[in-house]
Short mmCIF file of C-alpha atoms in Angstrom, two decimals:
data_model
loop_
_atom_site.label_atom_id
_atom_site.label_comp_id
_atom_site.label_asym_id
_atom_site.label_seq_id
_atom_site.Cartn_x
_atom_site.Cartn_y
_atom_site.Cartn_z
CA MET I 1 2.09 -12.34 -8.25
CA LEU I 2 5.24 -14.18 -7.19
CA VAL I 3 5.56 -16.00 -10.52
CA ALA I 4 4.09 -13.72 -13.18
CA PHE I 5 5.68 -10.42 -12.13
CA PRO I 6 9.26 -11.79 -12.02
CA ALA I 7 8.68 -13.43 -15.41
CA SER I 8 7.39 -10.13 -16.81
CA SER I 9 10.41 -8.26 -15.44
CA LEU I 10 12.85 -10.74 -16.97
CA LEU I 11 11.07 -10.56 -20.33
CA SER I 12 11.39 -6.77 -20.32
CA ARG I 13 15.14 -7.13 -19.82
CA VAL I 14 15.29 -9.83 -22.54
CA TYR I 15 13.56 -7.43 -24.94
CA PHE I 16 16.11 -4.66 -24.41
CA ALA I 17 19.14 -6.97 -24.23
CA ASN I 18 18.38 -8.59 -27.60
CA GLY I 19 17.78 -5.57 -29.77
CA GLY I 20 14.52 -4.02 -28.56
CA THR I 21 14.73 -0.26 -28.14
CA SER I 22 11.20 1.14 -27.71
CA LYS I 23 10.17 1.96 -24.16
CA TRP I 24 6.67 2.69 -25.42
CA ILE I 25 6.26 -0.76 -27.00
CA ILE I 26 7.26 -2.63 -23.84
CA SER I 27 4.87 -0.37 -21.90
CA TRP I 28 2.13 -1.06 -24.44
CA VAL I 29 2.42 -4.86 -24.23
CA ALA I 30 2.05 -4.57 -20.44
CA VAL I 31 -1.55 -3.42 -20.90
CA ALA I 32 -2.37 -4.92 -24.30
CA GLY I 33 -3.59 -8.04 -22.50
CA TRP I 34 -6.62 -6.30 -20.98
CA PRO I 35 -9.01 -8.72 -22.82
CA ILE I 36 -7.57 -11.63 -20.77
CA PRO I 37 -9.39 -10.72 -17.51
CA ALA I 38 -12.41 -9.74 -19.63
CA LEU I 39 -12.59 -13.30 -20.98
CA ILE I 40 -12.74 -14.51 -17.38
CA LEU I 41 -15.22 -11.86 -16.27
CA PHE I 42 -17.95 -12.20 -18.90
CA PRO I 43 -18.66 -15.92 -18.22
CA MET I 44 -19.11 -14.99 -14.55
CA TYR I 45 -21.92 -12.66 -15.57
CA LEU I 46 -23.51 -15.38 -17.70
CA PHE I 47 -23.17 -18.47 -15.53
CA HIS I 48 -22.85 -17.24 -11.93
CA ARG I 49 -25.75 -14.80 -11.96
CA THR I 50 -23.62 -11.83 -11.00
CA SER I 51 -24.44 -8.40 -12.36
CA PRO I 52 -22.01 -5.69 -13.46
CA THR I 53 -21.29 -2.93 -10.97
CA PRO I 54 -23.16 0.25 -12.01
CA LEU I 55 -20.68 2.63 -13.62
CA SER I 56 -21.15 5.95 -11.87
CA LEU I 57 -19.29 9.08 -12.93
CA GLN I 58 -17.03 8.91 -9.88
CA LEU I 59 -16.17 5.25 -10.51
CA PHE I 60 -15.51 5.95 -14.20
CA CYS I 61 -13.19 8.85 -13.33
CA SER I 62 -11.39 6.62 -10.82
CA TYR I 63 -10.77 4.00 -13.51
CA VAL I 64 -9.50 6.63 -15.96
CA PHE I 65 -7.18 8.17 -13.36
CA LEU I 66 -5.82 4.77 -12.31
CA GLY I 67 -5.37 3.88 -15.97
CA PHE I 68 -3.33 7.03 -16.55
CA LEU I 69 -1.17 6.30 -13.48
CA SER I 70 -0.67 2.70 -14.62
CA ALA I 71 0.41 3.84 -18.09
CA ALA I 72 2.91 6.26 -16.56
CA ASP I 73 4.14 3.59 -14.13
CA ASN I 74 4.74 1.07 -16.92
CA LEU I 75 6.71 3.65 -18.91
CA MET I 76 8.90 4.47 -15.91
CA TYR I 77 9.70 0.80 -15.38
CA ALA I 78 10.41 0.41 -19.10
CA TYR I 79 13.11 3.07 -18.86
CA ALA I 80 14.50 1.37 -15.75
CA TYR I 81 14.80 -2.03 -17.44
CA ALA I 82 16.28 -0.44 -20.55
CA TYR I 83 19.27 0.88 -18.58
CA LEU I 84 19.60 -1.38 -15.53
CA PRO I 85 20.27 -5.12 -15.07
CA ALA I 86 17.09 -6.98 -14.11
CA SER I 87 18.46 -7.90 -10.68
CA THR I 88 19.34 -4.27 -9.89
CA ALA I 89 15.99 -2.98 -11.16
CA ALA I 90 14.18 -5.58 -9.04
CA LEU I 91 16.12 -4.62 -5.91
CA LEU I 92 15.29 -0.96 -6.42
CA ALA I 93 11.65 -1.85 -7.01
CA SER I 94 11.52 -3.36 -3.52
CA SER I 95 11.15 0.23 -2.30
CA SER I 96 7.50 -0.13 -3.36
CA LEU I 97 6.93 -1.74 0.06
CA ALA I 98 7.82 1.53 1.78
CA PHE I 99 5.64 3.57 -0.55
CA SER I 100 2.76 1.08 -0.28
CA ALA I 101 2.91 1.31 3.51
CA LEU I 102 2.97 5.10 3.52
CA PHE I 103 0.25 5.60 0.91
CA GLY I 104 -1.83 2.84 2.49
CA PHE I 105 -1.59 4.68 5.81
CA TRP I 106 -2.53 8.06 4.33
CA ILE I 107 -5.26 7.01 1.90
CA VAL I 108 -6.98 3.91 3.34
CA ASN I 109 -5.82 4.04 6.97
CA ASN I 110 -3.72 0.86 6.89
CA LYS I 111 -1.81 0.41 10.12
CA LEU I 112 1.71 1.85 10.26
CA ASN I 113 3.55 0.34 13.21
CA ALA I 114 7.15 -0.04 14.34
CA SER I 115 7.76 -3.14 12.20
CA VAL I 116 6.67 -1.29 9.05
CA ILE I 117 8.88 1.70 9.84
CA ASN I 118 11.79 -0.64 10.58
CA ALA I 119 11.32 -2.38 7.23
CA ILE I 120 11.22 0.99 5.43
CA VAL I 121 14.52 2.06 7.00
CA ILE I 122 16.21 -1.27 6.23
CA ILE I 123 15.09 -1.33 2.61
CA THR I 124 16.15 2.30 2.15
CA ALA I 125 19.61 1.30 3.40
CA ALA I 126 19.69 -1.52 0.83
CA MET I 127 18.85 0.97 -1.95
CA THR I 128 21.72 3.21 -0.79
CA ILE I 129 24.17 0.32 -1.03
CA ILE I 130 23.17 -0.28 -4.65
CA ALA I 131 23.63 3.42 -5.43
CA LEU I 132 27.16 3.34 -4.00
CA ASP I 133 28.03 0.31 -6.13
CA SER I 134 26.72 1.60 -9.46
CA ASP I 135 29.94 1.01 -11.43
CA SER I 136 29.98 -2.76 -10.88
CA ASP I 137 26.85 -3.65 -12.86
CA ARG I 138 26.50 -0.91 -15.47
CA TYR I 139 26.39 -2.26 -19.01
CA PRO I 140 29.18 -0.98 -21.29
CA TYR I 141 26.69 0.56 -23.73
CA VAL I 142 24.83 2.41 -20.98
CA SER I 143 26.17 5.86 -20.14
CA ASN I 144 26.53 7.11 -16.60
CA SER I 145 23.63 9.54 -17.05
CA GLN I 146 21.40 6.78 -18.47
CA TYR I 147 22.22 4.55 -15.50
CA ILE I 148 21.36 7.36 -13.08
CA TRP I 149 18.09 8.05 -14.90
CA GLY I 150 17.29 4.33 -14.83
CA PHE I 151 17.83 4.42 -11.08
CA VAL I 152 15.59 7.48 -10.72
CA TRP I 153 12.81 6.12 -12.95
CA ASP I 154 12.81 2.82 -11.02
CA ILE I 155 12.37 4.59 -7.67
CA LEU I 156 9.67 6.90 -9.08
CA GLY I 157 7.91 3.92 -10.64
CA SER I 158 7.98 2.12 -7.30
CA ALA I 159 6.50 5.17 -5.58
CA LEU I 160 3.75 5.35 -8.20
CA HIS I 161 3.20 1.60 -7.81
CA GLY I 162 2.56 2.09 -4.10
CA LEU I 163 0.14 4.92 -4.83
CA ILE I 164 -1.74 2.76 -7.38
CA PHE I 165 -2.06 -0.03 -4.79
CA ALA I 166 -3.53 2.37 -2.22
CA LEU I 167 -5.93 4.03 -4.67
CA SER I 168 -7.06 0.64 -5.98
CA GLU I 169 -7.93 -0.47 -2.45
CA TRP I 170 -9.71 2.84 -1.93
CA VAL I 171 -11.85 2.12 -5.02
CA PHE I 172 -12.81 -1.25 -3.50
CA ILE I 173 -13.76 0.41 -0.22
CA LYS I 174 -15.53 3.44 -1.69
CA PHE I 175 -17.32 2.09 -4.78
CA LEU I 176 -17.01 -1.65 -5.41
CA GLY I 177 -17.11 -3.21 -1.97
CA ARG I 178 -15.88 -6.73 -1.39
CA ARG I 179 -18.98 -8.55 -2.59
CA SER I 180 -17.38 -11.23 -4.77
CA PHE I 181 -14.27 -11.74 -6.86
CA HIS I 182 -15.89 -10.41 -10.03
CA VAL I 183 -15.25 -6.83 -8.82
CA VAL I 184 -11.50 -7.62 -8.93
CA LEU I 185 -11.83 -8.50 -12.61
CA GLU I 186 -14.00 -5.45 -13.28
CA GLN I 187 -11.37 -3.12 -11.87
CA GLN I 188 -8.54 -4.85 -13.73
CA VAL I 189 -10.39 -4.78 -17.07
CA MET I 190 -11.34 -1.12 -16.82
CA VAL I 191 -8.02 0.16 -15.48
CA SER I 192 -5.98 -1.91 -17.95
CA PHE I 193 -8.21 -0.78 -20.82
CA CYS I 194 -7.78 2.90 -19.89
CA ALA I 195 -4.02 2.40 -19.54
CA PHE I 196 -4.05 0.66 -22.93
CA LEU I 197 -5.72 3.69 -24.54
CA PHE I 198 -3.27 6.15 -22.98
CA THR I 199 -0.26 4.04 -23.95
CA THR I 200 -1.55 3.46 -27.49
CA ILE I 201 -1.77 7.23 -27.97
CA GLY I 202 1.86 7.52 -26.83
CA VAL I 203 3.00 4.76 -29.20
CA ILE I 204 1.18 6.36 -32.14
CA ILE I 205 2.60 9.83 -31.43
CA ASN I 206 6.09 8.35 -31.09
CA LYS I 207 5.53 6.32 -34.31
CA ASP I 208 6.79 3.13 -32.65
CA PHE I 209 4.26 0.82 -34.31
CA GLN I 210 5.92 1.52 -37.65
CA GLY I 211 9.29 0.47 -36.26
CA MET I 212 8.17 -2.92 -34.93
CA THR I 213 8.72 -4.73 -38.24
CA SER I 214 12.32 -3.58 -38.62
CA GLU I 215 12.96 -4.11 -34.91
CA ALA I 216 11.71 -7.72 -35.17
CA LYS I 217 14.02 -8.41 -38.13
CA THR I 218 17.11 -7.22 -36.26
CA PHE I 219 16.11 -8.85 -32.96
CA LYS I 220 18.54 -11.52 -31.76
CA GLY I 221 16.78 -14.83 -32.43
CA GLY I 222 14.68 -13.42 -35.23
CA VAL I 223 11.05 -12.48 -35.68
CA THR I 224 9.72 -15.56 -33.85
CA ALA I 225 11.75 -14.80 -30.73
CA TYR I 226 10.64 -11.16 -30.89
CA ASN I 227 6.97 -12.11 -31.08
CA LEU I 228 7.29 -14.68 -28.28
CA VAL I 229 8.88 -12.13 -25.95
CA LEU I 230 6.06 -9.66 -26.55
CA ILE I 231 3.26 -12.26 -26.33
CA TRP I 232 4.53 -13.73 -23.07
CA SER I 233 5.03 -10.22 -21.71
CA VAL I 234 1.35 -9.54 -22.40
CA ILE I 235 0.26 -12.72 -20.60
CA THR I 236 2.58 -12.61 -17.58
CA PHE I 237 1.92 -8.96 -16.81
CA GLN I 238 -1.84 -9.40 -16.80
CA LEU I 239 -1.57 -12.48 -14.56
CA GLY I 240 0.64 -10.49 -12.18
CA VAL I 241 -1.84 -7.61 -12.09
CA LEU I 242 -4.67 -10.08 -11.46
CA GLY I 243 -2.78 -11.47 -8.48
CA ALA I 244 -2.00 -7.99 -7.13
CA THR I 245 -5.59 -6.78 -7.51
CA GLY I 246 -6.80 -9.96 -5.85
CA ILE I 247 -4.53 -9.31 -2.87
CA LEU I 248 -5.90 -5.77 -2.57
CA PHE I 249 -9.42 -7.25 -2.59
CA LEU I 250 -8.66 -10.01 -0.08
CA ALA I 251 -6.21 -8.19 2.20
CA SER I 252 -4.72 -4.67 1.99
CA THR I 253 -2.37 -2.28 0.24
CA VAL I 254 0.42 -3.12 2.67
CA MET I 255 0.10 -6.86 2.04
CA ALA I 256 0.19 -6.25 -1.70
CA GLY I 257 3.32 -4.16 -1.17
CA VAL I 258 4.91 -6.95 0.86
CA LEU I 259 4.23 -9.62 -1.76
CA ASN I 260 5.30 -7.25 -4.52
CA ALA I 261 8.60 -6.80 -2.70
CA VAL I 262 9.03 -10.48 -1.83
CA ARG I 263 9.39 -11.16 -5.56
CA VAL I 264 12.71 -9.27 -5.45
CA PRO I 265 14.91 -12.25 -4.49
CA VAL I 266 13.05 -14.41 -7.03
CA THR I 267 13.70 -11.91 -9.83
CA SER I 268 17.29 -11.20 -8.78
CA ILE I 269 18.34 -14.83 -8.53
CA ALA I 270 16.55 -15.74 -11.77
CA ALA I 271 18.24 -12.82 -13.55
CA VAL I 272 21.68 -13.98 -12.43
CA ILE I 273 21.00 -17.58 -13.51
CA LEU I 274 19.07 -16.99 -16.74
CA LEU I 275 20.42 -13.65 -17.98
CA ASN I 276 23.94 -13.75 -16.50
CA ASP I 277 23.34 -10.53 -14.61
CA PRO I 278 26.37 -9.21 -12.72
CA MET I 279 26.14 -9.96 -9.00
CA SER I 280 28.69 -8.05 -6.94
CA GLY I 281 29.32 -8.39 -3.23
CA PHE I 282 27.49 -5.12 -2.60
CA LYS I 283 24.45 -6.37 -4.51
CA ILE I 284 24.45 -9.63 -2.52
CA LEU I 285 24.65 -7.58 0.68
CA SER I 286 21.78 -5.42 -0.54
CA LEU I 287 19.73 -8.54 -1.32
CA VAL I 288 20.35 -9.95 2.17
CA ILE I 289 19.44 -6.64 3.82
CA THR I 290 16.31 -6.37 1.70
CA PHE I 291 15.25 -9.88 2.67
CA TRP I 292 15.93 -8.97 6.31
CA GLY I 293 13.61 -5.99 5.92
CA PHE I 294 10.83 -8.22 4.53
CA ALA I 295 11.29 -10.76 7.31
CA SER I 296 11.26 -8.03 9.94
CA TYR I 297 8.03 -6.62 8.58
CA ILE I 298 6.28 -9.98 8.27
CA TYR I 299 7.37 -11.09 11.74
CA GLY I 300 6.35 -7.79 13.32
CA THR I 301 2.92 -7.70 11.73
CA SER I 302 2.18 -11.38 12.40
CA THR I 303 3.07 -11.11 16.09
CA GLY I 304 1.22 -7.80 16.35
CA SER I 305 -1.96 -9.35 14.97
CA LYS I 306 -1.90 -11.99 17.71
CA LEU I 307 -1.91 -9.40 20.49
CA PRO I 308 -5.28 -8.73 22.13
#
């Protein structure tokens, strides 16, 4: 989670910064790697004597619904990374911790204590600072309305991300149980496959497959660079999802939200170093406040768990 998701985020920004224009294509590659967990899952059936979970109607509908939400979430983030610097998009995405905590509380009864509420308030303050400093990191070719929509799509995507975390944990509790790790792979394969189908329909309707050849030719670095960006996007995103689903299986929605948000400083610093992202004083302050919110949450929950 802490390695693959930042890499996937940076690759999305690399795609748009070097000539890529299709939000649907970058959303499609995020789920096109669904066979990767399947290649890990099928040998477990063959060699570890585990049997597939029976696919009831309710479980099937849950996979389809989660797949639809994942497809929508990927598209929202694609718009965010098309218009925002990677470091800014990552900082805004840290709001997923707040949404994960709230949805985890409402849907699967995760604990919501003072440390969680404190972290939500602190991270919200960090998001406000970024909003007040929008002029310092807006790309020249991005209009003011596009920047605002990028901001909005990033926050909405983070909210949807938190909801997906909570619903995924609910599926474990309600249908799959926590029998062995193969149920993690089952959920990832089915949800990613459903998201792949939904996104493929969107790409076909938008006729973006036809434009990939011309887009690759005009891509900075050429066709090889274009293909490498897409291939590594496929791999890193699936590895990140595998880590996130594993955390939901082993721990909780809130913990997944925490680790998803902890990747913010990794992504932001890497974006400044590798992509020359603008880093203003306000953004540095926002990063420090965000990290303070994470630390406050982790400290509060760790000390709370030690109380009798």
